[in-house]
mmCIF file of C-alpha atoms in Angstrom:
data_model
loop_
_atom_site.group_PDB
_atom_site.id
_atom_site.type_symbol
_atom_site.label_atom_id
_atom_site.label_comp_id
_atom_site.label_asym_id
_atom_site.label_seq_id
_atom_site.Cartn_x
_atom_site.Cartn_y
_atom_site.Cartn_z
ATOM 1 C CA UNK A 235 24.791 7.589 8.175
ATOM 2 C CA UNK A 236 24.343 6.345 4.554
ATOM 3 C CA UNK A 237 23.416 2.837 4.037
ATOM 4 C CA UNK A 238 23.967 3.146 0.290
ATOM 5 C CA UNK A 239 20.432 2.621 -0.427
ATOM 6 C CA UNK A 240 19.627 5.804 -0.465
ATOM 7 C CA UNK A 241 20.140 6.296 -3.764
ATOM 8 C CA UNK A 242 17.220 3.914 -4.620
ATOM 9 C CA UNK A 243 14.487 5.827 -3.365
ATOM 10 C CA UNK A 244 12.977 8.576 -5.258
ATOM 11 C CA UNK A 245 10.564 9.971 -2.357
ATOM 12 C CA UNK A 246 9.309 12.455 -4.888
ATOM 13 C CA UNK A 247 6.018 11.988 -5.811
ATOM 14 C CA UNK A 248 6.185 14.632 -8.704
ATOM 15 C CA UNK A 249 7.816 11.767 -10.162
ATOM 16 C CA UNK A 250 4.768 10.061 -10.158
ATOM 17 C CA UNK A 251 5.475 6.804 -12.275
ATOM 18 C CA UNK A 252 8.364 5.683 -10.416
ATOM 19 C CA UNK A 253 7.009 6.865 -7.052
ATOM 20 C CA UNK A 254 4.011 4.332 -7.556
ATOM 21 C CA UNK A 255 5.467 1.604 -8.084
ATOM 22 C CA UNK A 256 7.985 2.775 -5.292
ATOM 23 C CA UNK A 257 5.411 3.683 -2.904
ATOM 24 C CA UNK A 258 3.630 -0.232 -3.464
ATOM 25 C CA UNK A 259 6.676 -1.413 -2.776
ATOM 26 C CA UNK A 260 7.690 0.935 0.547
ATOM 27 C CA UNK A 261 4.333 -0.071 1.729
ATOM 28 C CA UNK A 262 4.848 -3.291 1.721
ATOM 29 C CA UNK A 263 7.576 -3.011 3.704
ATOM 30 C CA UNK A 264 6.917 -0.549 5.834
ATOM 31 C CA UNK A 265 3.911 -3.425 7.208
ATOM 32 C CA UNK A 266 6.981 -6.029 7.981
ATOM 33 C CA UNK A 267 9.585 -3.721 9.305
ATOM 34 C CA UNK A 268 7.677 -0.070 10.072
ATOM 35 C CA UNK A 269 7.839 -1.190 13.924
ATOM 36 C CA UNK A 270 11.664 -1.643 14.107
ATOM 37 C CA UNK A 271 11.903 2.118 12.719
ATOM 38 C CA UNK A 272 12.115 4.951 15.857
ATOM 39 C CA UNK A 273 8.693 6.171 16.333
ATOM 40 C CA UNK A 274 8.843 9.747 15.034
ATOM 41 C CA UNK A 275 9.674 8.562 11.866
ATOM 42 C CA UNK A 276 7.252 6.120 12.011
ATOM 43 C CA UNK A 277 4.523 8.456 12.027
ATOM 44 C CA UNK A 278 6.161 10.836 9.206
ATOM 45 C CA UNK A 279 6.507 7.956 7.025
ATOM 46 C CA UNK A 280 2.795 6.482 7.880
ATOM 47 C CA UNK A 281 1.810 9.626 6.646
ATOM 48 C CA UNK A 282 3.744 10.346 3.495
ATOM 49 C CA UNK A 283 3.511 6.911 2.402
ATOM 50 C CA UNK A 284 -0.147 5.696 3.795
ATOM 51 C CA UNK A 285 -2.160 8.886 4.487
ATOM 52 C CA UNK A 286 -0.856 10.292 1.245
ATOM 53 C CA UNK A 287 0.236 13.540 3.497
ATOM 54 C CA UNK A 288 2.923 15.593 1.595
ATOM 55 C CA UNK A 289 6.230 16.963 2.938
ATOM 56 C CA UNK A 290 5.024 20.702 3.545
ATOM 57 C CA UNK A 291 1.753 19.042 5.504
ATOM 58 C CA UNK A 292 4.023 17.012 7.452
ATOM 59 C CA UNK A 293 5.972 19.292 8.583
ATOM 60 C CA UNK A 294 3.580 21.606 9.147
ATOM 61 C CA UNK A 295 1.403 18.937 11.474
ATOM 62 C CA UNK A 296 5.260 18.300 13.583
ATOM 63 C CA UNK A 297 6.382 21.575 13.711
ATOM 64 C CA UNK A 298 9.586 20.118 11.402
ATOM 65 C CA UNK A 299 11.100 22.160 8.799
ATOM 66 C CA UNK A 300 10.526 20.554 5.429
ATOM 67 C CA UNK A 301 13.887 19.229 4.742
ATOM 68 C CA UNK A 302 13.931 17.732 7.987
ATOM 69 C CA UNK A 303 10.515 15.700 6.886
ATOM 70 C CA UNK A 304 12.354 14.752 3.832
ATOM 71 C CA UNK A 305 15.887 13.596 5.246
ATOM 72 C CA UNK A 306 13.331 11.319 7.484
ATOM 73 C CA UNK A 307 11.241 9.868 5.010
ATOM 74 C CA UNK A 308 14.714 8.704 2.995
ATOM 75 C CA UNK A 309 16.184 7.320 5.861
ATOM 76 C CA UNK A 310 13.336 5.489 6.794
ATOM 77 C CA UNK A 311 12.816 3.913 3.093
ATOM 78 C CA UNK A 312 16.546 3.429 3.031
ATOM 79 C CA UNK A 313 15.817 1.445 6.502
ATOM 80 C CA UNK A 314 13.234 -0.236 4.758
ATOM 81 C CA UNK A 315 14.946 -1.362 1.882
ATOM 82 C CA UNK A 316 17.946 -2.373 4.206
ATOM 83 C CA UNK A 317 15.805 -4.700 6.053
ATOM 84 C CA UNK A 318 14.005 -6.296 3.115
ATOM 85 C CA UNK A 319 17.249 -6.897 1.489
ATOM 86 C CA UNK A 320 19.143 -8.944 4.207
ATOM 87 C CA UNK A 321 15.836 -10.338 6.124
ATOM 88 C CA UNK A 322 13.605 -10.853 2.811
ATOM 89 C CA UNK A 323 10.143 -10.753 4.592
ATOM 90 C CA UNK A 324 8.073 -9.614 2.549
ATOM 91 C CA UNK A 325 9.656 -11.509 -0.175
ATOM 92 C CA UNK A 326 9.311 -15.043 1.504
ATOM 93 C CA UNK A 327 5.845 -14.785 2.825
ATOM 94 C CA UNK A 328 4.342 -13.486 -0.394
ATOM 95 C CA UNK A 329 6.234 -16.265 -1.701
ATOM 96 C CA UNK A 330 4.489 -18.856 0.993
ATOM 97 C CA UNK A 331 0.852 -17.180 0.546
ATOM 98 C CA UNK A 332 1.120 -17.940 -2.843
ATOM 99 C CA UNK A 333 2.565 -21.346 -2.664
ATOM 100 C CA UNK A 334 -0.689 -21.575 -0.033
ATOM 101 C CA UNK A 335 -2.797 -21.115 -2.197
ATOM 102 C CA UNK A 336 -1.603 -23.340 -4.925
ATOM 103 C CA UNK A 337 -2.295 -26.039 -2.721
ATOM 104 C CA UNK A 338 -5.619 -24.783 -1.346
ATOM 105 C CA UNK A 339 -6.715 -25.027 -5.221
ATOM 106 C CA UNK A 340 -5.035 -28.436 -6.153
ATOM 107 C CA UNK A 341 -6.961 -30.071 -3.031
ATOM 108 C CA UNK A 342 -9.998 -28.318 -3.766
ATOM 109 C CA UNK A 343 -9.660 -29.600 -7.149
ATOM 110 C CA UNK A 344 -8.826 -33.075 -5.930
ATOM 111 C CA UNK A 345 -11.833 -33.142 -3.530
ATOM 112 C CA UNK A 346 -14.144 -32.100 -5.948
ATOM 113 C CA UNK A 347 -12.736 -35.147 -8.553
ATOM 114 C CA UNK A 348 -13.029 -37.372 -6.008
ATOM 115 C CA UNK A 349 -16.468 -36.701 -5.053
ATOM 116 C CA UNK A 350 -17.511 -37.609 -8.563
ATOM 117 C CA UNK A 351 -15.517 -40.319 -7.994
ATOM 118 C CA UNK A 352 -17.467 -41.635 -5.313
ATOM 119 C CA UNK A 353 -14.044 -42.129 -3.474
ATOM 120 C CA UNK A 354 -15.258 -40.431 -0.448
ATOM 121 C CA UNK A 355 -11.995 -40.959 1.395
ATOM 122 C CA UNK A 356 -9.854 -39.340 -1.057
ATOM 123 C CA UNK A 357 -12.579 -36.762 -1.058
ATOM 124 C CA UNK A 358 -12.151 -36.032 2.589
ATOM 125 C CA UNK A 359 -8.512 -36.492 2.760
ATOM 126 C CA UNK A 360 -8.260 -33.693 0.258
ATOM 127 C CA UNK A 361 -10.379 -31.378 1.995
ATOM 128 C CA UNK A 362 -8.522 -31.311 5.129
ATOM 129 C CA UNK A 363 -5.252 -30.615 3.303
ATOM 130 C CA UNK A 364 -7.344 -27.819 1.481
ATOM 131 C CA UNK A 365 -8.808 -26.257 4.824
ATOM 132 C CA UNK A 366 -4.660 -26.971 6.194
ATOM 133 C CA UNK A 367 -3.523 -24.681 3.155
ATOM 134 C CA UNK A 368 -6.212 -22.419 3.952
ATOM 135 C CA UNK A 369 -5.059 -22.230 7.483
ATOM 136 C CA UNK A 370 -1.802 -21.661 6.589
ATOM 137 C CA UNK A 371 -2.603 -18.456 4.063
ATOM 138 C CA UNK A 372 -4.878 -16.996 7.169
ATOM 139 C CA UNK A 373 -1.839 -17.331 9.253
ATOM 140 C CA UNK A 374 0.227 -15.431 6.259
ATOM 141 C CA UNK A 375 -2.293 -12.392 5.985
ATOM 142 C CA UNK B 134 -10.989 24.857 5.279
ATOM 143 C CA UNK B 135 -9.313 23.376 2.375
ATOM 144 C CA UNK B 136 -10.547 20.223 1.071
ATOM 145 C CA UNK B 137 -8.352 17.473 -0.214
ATOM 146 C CA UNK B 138 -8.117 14.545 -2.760
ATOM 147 C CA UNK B 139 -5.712 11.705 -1.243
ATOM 148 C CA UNK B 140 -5.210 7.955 -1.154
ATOM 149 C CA UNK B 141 -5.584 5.830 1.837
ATOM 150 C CA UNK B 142 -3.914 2.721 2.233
ATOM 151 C CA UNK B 143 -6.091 0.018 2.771
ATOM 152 C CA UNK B 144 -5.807 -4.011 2.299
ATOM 153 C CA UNK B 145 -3.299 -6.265 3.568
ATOM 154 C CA UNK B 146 0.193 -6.978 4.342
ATOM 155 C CA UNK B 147 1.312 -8.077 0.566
ATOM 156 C CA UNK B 148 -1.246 -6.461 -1.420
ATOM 157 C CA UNK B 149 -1.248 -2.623 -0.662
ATOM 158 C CA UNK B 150 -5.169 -1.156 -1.787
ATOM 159 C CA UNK B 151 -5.418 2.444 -1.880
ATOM 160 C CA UNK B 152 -9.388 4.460 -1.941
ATOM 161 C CA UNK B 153 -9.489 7.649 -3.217
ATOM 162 C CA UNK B 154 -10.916 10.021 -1.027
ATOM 163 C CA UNK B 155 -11.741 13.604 -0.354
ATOM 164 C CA UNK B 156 -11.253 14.930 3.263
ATOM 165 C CA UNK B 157 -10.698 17.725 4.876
ATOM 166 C CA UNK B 158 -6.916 19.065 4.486
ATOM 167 C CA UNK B 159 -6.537 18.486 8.879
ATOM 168 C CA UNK B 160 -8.055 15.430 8.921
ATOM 169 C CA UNK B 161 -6.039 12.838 7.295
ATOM 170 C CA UNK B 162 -4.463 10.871 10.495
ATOM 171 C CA UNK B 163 -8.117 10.255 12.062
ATOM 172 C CA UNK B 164 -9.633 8.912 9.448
ATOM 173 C CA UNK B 165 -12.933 10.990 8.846
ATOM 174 C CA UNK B 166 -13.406 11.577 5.294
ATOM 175 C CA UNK B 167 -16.125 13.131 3.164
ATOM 176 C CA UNK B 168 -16.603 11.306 0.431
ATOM 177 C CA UNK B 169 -14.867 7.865 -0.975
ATOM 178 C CA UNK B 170 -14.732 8.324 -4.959
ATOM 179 C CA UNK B 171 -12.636 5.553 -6.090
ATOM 180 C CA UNK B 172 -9.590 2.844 -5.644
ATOM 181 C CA UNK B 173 -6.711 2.261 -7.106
ATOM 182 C CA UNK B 174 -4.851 -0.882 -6.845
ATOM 183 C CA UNK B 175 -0.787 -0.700 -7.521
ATOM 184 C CA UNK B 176 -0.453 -4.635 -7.596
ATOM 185 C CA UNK B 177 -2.524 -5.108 -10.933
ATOM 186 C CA UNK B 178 -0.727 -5.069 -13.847
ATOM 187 C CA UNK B 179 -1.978 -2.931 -15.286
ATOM 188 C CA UNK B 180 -2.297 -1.035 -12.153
ATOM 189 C CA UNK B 181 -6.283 -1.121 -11.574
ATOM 190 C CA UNK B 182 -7.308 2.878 -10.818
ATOM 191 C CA UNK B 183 -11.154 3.392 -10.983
ATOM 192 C CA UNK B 184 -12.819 6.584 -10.114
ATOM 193 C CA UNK B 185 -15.889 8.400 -10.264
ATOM 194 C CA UNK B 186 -15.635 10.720 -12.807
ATOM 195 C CA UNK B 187 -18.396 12.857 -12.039
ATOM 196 C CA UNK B 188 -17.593 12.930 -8.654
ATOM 197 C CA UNK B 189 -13.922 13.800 -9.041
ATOM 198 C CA UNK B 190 -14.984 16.588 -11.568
ATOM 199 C CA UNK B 191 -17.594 18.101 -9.213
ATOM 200 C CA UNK B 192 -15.126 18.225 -6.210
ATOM 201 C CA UNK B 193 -11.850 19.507 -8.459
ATOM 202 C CA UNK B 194 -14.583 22.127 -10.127
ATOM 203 C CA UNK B 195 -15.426 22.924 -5.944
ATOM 204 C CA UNK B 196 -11.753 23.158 -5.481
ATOM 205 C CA UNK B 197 -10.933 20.382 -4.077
ATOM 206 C CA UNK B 198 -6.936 19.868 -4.519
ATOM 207 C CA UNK B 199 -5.709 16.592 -5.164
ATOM 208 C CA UNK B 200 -2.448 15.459 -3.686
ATOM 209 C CA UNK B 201 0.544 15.125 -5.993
ATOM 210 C CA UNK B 202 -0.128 11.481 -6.294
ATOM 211 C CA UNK B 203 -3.693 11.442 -7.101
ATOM 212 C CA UNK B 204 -3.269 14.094 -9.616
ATOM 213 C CA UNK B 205 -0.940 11.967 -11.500
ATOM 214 C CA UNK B 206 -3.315 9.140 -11.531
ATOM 215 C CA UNK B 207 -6.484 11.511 -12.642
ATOM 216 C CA UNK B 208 -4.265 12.475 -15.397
ATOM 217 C CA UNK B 209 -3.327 8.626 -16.833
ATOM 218 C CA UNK B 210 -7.141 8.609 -16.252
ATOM 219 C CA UNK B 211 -7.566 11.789 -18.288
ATOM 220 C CA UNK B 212 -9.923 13.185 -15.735
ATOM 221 C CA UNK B 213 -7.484 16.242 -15.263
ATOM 222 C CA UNK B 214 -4.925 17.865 -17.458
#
């Protein structure tokens, strides 16, 4: 069945500038959403996309023809790209780590001031929301 | 036994980290590998790609064959034509 995003994904690696770019991206997803994909295809896209396996060695390691290792791998980045663009994972918590961190340097920062400050309250204060933000970026990785 | 030049993805969830290595062509999925020669990290911009040149010449000169992928990067590294 074509989910229209098809289209989108290159899967060629001869095409090397795209595919990079392409492949960062895939791999991304492929961490939020690889699990919901069926498990065969799980393990041909793990290794086309993380083992850096190509078609003709995946194939040959399933028994598969090559075509059929190729019609997998761009259903499974179409998958992938379906997922990311109605759930927006990957998208979100990149946007929270980062947002984490922001405030993980601003209290740090504030702490630090404060110390000089000899406003040891502030000072504290601001390190607990600095080891909170840090918290929440561990929970994020 | 023919020896390759891949990637393997390493780092975390957001931030994909790839290391050059050279393995054996049959061992890719369990995770032995023969020598680590470099890394190449796709979030950089500029994407970072360092490599041990005289490493990666010695094993390309022993025939090693890098995959499509790495070969593209040696050659926007001009380690290979």
């Amino acid at each position: 069945m074509s989910t229209g995003n098809e289209n989108k994904i290159c899967a060629k690696k001869a095409d090397a500038k795209d595919w990079l770019a392409e492949a960062a991206h895939l791999s991304v997803y492929y961490e939020y959403y690889g699990a919901l994909l069926p498990e065969k295809q799980r393990l041909i896209f793990e290794d086309y996309i993380a083992n850096d396996m190509s078609l003709s060695e995946i194939s040959k390691e399933y028994g598969l023809s090559r075509q059929g290792v190729y019609d997998a791998v761009r259903r499974c980045g179409a998958k992938l790209y379906e997922y990311e663009e109605k759930l927006r994972l990957a998208e979100r918590f990149h946007g929270l780590e980062e947002q984490a961190e922001r405030i993980m340097r601003e209290a740090s920062g504030i702490a630090a001031d404060a110390k000089e400050r000899e406003t040891a309250e502030t000072a504290e204060a601001a390190e607990k929301l600095a080891a909170l933000a840090r918290e929440l970026w561990e929970c994020l990785q | 036994m023919a020896v390759k030049i891949r990637l393997r993805r390493m780092g975390q969830k957001h931030a994909p980290f790839y290391r050059v290595i050279v393995a054996d062509e049959r061992s890719p999925r369990d995770g032995r590998f023969i020598d680590e020669i470099g890394t190449y990290d796709p979030t950089k911009e500029p994407m970072a790609f360092s490599v041990d040149e005289e490493a990666a010449k010695k094993w390309l000169a022993n025939g090693a064959q890098p995959t499509e992928t790495v070969a593209r990067l040696f050659k926007q590294a001009g380690i290979q034509k």
